[in-house]
CSV table of C-alpha atoms in Angstrom, one decimal:
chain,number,residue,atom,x,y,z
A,1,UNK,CA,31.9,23.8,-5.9
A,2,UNK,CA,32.6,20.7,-3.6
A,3,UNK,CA,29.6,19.7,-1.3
A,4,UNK,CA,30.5,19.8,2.4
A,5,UNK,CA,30.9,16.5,3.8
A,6,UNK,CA,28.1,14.5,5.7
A,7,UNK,CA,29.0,12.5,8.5
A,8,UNK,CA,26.5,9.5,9.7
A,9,UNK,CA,25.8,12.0,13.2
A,10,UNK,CA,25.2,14.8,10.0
A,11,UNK,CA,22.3,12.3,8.7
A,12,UNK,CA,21.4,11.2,11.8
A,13,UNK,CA,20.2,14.4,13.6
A,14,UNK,CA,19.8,16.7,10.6
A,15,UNK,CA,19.2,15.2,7.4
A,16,UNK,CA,17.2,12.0,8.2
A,17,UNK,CA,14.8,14.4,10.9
A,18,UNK,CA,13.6,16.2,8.0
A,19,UNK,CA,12.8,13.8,6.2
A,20,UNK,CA,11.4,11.4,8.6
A,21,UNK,CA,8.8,14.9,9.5
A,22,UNK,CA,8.1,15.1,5.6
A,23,UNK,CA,7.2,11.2,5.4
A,24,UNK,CA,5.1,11.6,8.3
A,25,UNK,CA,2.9,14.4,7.0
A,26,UNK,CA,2.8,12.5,3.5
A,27,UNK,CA,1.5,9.2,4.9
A,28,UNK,CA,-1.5,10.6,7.3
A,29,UNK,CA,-2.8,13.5,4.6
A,30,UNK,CA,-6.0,13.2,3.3
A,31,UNK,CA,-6.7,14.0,-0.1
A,32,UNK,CA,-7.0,17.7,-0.9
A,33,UNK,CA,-4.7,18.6,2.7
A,34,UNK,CA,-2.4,21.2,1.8
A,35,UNK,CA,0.7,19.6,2.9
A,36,UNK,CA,3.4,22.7,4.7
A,37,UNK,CA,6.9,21.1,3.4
A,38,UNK,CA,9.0,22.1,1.1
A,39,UNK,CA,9.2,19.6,-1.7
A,40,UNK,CA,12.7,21.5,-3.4
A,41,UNK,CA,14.1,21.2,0.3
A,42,UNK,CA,13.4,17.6,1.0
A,43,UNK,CA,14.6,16.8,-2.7
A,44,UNK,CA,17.9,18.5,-1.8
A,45,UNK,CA,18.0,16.5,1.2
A,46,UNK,CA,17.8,13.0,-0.3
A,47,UNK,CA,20.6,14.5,-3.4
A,48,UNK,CA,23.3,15.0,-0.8
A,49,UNK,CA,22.7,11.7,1.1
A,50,UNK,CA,23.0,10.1,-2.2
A,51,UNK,CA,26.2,12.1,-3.0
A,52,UNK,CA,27.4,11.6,0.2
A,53,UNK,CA,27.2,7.5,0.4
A,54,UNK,CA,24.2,7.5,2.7
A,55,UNK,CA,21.5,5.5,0.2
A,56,UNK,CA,21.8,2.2,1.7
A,57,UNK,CA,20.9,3.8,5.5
A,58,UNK,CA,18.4,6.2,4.1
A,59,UNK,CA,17.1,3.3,2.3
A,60,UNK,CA,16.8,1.3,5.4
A,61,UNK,CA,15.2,4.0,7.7
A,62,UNK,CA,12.6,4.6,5.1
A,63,UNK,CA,11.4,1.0,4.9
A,64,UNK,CA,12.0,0.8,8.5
A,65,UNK,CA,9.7,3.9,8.8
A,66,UNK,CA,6.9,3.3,6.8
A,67,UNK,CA,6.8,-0.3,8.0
A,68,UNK,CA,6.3,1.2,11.2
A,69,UNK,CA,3.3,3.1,10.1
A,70,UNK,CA,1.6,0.6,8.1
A,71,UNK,CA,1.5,-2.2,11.1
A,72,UNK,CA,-0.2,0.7,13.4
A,73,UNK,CA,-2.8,1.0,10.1
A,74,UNK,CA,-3.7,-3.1,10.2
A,75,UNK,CA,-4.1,-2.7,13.8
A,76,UNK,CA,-6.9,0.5,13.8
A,77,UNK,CA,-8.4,-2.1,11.2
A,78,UNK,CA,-8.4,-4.6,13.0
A,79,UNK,CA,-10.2,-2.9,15.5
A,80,UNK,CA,-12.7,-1.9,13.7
A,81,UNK,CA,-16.4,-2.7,13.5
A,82,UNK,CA,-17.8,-4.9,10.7
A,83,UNK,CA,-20.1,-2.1,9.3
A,84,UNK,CA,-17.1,0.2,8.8
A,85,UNK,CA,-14.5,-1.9,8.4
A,86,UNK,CA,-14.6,-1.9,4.4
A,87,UNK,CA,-14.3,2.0,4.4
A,88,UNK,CA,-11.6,2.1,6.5
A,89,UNK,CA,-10.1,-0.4,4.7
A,90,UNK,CA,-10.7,1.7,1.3
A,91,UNK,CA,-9.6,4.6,3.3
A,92,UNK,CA,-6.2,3.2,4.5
A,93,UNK,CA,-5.4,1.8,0.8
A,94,UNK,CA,-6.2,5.4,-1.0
A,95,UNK,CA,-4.1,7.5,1.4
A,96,UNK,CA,-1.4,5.1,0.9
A,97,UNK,CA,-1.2,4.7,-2.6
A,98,UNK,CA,-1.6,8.8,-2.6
A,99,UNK,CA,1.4,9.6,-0.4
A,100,UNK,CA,3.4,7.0,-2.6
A,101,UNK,CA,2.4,9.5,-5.1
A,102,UNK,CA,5.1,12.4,-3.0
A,103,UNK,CA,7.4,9.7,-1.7
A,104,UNK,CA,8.3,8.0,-4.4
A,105,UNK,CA,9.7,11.0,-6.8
A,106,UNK,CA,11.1,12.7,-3.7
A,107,UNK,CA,13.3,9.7,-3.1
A,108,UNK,CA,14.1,9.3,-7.0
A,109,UNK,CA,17.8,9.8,-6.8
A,110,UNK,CA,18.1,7.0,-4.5
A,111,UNK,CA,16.2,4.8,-6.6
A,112,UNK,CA,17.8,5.7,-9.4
A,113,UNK,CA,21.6,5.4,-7.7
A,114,UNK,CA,21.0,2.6,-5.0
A,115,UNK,CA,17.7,0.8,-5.2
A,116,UNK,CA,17.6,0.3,-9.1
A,117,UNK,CA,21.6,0.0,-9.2
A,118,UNK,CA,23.0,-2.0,-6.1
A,119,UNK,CA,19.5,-3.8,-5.5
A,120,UNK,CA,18.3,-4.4,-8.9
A,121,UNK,CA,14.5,-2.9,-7.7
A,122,UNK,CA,12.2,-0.5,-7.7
A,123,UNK,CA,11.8,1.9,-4.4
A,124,UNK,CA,7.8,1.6,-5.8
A,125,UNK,CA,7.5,-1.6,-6.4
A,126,UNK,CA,8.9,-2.2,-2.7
A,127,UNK,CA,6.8,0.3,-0.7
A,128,UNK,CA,3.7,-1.4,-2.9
A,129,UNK,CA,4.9,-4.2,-1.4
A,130,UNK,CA,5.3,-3.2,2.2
A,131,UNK,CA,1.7,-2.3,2.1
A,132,UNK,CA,0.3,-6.4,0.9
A,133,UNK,CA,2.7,-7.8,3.5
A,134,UNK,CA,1.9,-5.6,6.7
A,135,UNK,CA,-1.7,-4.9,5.8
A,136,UNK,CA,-3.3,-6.5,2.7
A,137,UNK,CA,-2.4,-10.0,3.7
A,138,UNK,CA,-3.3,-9.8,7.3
A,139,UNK,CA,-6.9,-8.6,6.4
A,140,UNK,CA,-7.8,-10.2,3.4
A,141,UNK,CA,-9.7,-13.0,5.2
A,142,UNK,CA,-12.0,-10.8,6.8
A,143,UNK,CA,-12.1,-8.6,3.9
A,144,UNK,CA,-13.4,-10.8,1.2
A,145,UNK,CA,-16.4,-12.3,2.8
A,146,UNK,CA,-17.9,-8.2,3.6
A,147,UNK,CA,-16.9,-7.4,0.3
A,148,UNK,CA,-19.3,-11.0,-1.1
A,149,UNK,CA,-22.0,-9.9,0.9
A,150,UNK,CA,-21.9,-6.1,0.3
A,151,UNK,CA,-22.2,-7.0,-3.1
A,152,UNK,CA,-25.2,-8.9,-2.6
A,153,UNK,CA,-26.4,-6.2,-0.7
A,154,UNK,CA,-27.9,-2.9,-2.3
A,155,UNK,CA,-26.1,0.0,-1.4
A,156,UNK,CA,-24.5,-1.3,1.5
A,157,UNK,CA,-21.2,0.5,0.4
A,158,UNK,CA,-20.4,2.9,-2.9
A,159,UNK,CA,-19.9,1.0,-6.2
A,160,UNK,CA,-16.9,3.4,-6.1
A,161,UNK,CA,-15.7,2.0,-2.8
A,162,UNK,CA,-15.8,-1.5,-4.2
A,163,UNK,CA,-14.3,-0.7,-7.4
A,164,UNK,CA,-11.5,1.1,-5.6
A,165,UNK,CA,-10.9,-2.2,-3.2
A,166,UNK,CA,-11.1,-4.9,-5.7
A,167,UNK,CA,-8.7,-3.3,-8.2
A,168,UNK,CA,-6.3,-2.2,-5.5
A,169,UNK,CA,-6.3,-5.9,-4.5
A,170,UNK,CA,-5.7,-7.2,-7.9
A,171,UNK,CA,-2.6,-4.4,-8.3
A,172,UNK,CA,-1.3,-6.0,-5.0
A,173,UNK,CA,-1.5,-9.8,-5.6
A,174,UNK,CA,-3.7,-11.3,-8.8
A,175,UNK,CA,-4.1,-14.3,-7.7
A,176,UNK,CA,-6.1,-13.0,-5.0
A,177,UNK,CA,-8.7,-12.7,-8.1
A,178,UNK,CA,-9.1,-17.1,-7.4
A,179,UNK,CA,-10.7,-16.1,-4.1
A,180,UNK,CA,-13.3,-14.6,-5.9
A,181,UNK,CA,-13.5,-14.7,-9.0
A,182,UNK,CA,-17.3,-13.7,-10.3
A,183,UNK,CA,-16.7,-10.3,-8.0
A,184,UNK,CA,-13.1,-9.5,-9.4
A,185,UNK,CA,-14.5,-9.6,-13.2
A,186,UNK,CA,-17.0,-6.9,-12.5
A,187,UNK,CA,-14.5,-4.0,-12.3
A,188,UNK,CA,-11.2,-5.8,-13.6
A,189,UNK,CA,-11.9,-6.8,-17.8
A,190,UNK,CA,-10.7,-9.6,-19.4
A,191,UNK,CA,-9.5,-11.7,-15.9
A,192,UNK,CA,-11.6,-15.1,-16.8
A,193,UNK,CA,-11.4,-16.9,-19.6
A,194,UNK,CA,-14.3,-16.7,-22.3
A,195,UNK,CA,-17.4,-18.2,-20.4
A,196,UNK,CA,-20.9,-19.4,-21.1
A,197,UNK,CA,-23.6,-18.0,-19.1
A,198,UNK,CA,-23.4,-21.3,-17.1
A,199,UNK,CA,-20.2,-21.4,-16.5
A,200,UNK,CA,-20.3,-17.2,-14.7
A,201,UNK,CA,-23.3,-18.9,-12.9
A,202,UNK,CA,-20.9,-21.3,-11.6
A,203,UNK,CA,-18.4,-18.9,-10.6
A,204,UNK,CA,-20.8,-16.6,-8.7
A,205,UNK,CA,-22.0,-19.8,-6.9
A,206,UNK,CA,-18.1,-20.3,-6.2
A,207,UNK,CA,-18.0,-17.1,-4.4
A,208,UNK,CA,-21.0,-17.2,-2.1
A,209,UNK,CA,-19.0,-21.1,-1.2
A,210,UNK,CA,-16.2,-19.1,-0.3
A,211,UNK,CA,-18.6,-16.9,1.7
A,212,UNK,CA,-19.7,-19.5,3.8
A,213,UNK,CA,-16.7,-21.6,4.0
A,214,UNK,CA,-15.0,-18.6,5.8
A,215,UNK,CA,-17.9,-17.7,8.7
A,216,UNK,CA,-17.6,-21.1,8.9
A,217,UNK,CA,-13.9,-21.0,9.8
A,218,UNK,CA,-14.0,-18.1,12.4
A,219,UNK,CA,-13.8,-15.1,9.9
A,220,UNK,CA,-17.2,-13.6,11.2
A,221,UNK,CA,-18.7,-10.2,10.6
């Protein structure tokens, strides 16, 4: 049976609207939301672009669209207050890395025909990405010094909540693990080399530095 043919206006005002609906509803659902699309529809959807020699647009609206969503994300946090500032930070990171959880295997044939073939990448990888450049890196100055201080703090947040943040930090860039590296070993294994109890003295020491050093250079609470 041959497919019917899908002209650019086709994706533009059909296919790509349903899709862009679906993407929205994935990236703003809060764990447990029951989500009203139709996964088998949307799957569908991306096949025939695929078939039909629209990857490398669909491709392009995608990152263009969740690019979009992600620099309206760093800007609520940037907004917000000190005291809530690492939950919403927690918050933003978990609902992203969820609705990667949907996106990702709905988009699978154009990974698999486009991104992994044409671009030698991972549609993953890249959306993982998208996330460190637009948000990660733009907060991770004011970020670290709460998350020293909380930790030097009793129940100031969840241990959850900082385990949660410091390995989602690591997944994103490792070397981030240098800023601090005392706080990174409590919930990551195996990150420092083999130290004498001096030498984790040292780096603890090392992080409340860091602490200081960045009040000092504007990033307040």
């Amino acid at each position: 049976m041959l497919m019917n043919v899908i002209t650019i206006e086709d994706y533009k005002s059909t296919y790509w609207p349903k899709l862009d609906s679906a993407i929205d509803q994935l990236l703003t659902q809060s764990p447990g939301d029951y989500i009203p699309i139709s996964y088998e529809q949307i799957y569908s959807c991306v096949y025939k672009c695929v078939c039909q020699q629209h990857s490398e647009q669909m491709y392009s609206d995608l990152i263009k669209k969740i690019t979009n969503h992600l620099e309206r994300v760093s800007k609520e946090l940037q907004a917000s207050p000190p005291d809530l500032y690492i939950e919403r930070f927690n918050v933003a990171l978990g609902q992203y890395m969820g609705a990667l959880q949907s996106i990702v295997p709905l988009f699978i044939y154009m990974n698999k025909f486009y991104i992994e073939t044409k671009l030698n990448r991972d549609l993953k990888d890249d959306l993982i990405k998208l996330f460190t450049e637009h948000v990660a890196e733009k907060h991770i100055y004011n970020l670290m010094p709460l998350l020293l201080e909380a930790q030097s703090t009793p129940f100031q947040i969840t241990p959850s909540t900082m385990a949660n943040i410091v390995k989602g930090l690591y997944t994103l860039r490792p070397e981030w693990v240098q800023m601090a590296p005392a706080l990174f070993s409590k919930f990551i294994p195996n990150i420092l080399p083999p130290a004498v109890e001096s030498e984790l003295q040292e780096y603890a020491a090392q992080d409340q530095k860091l602490q200081r050093e960045l009040m000092q250079n504007g990033f307040t609470r």
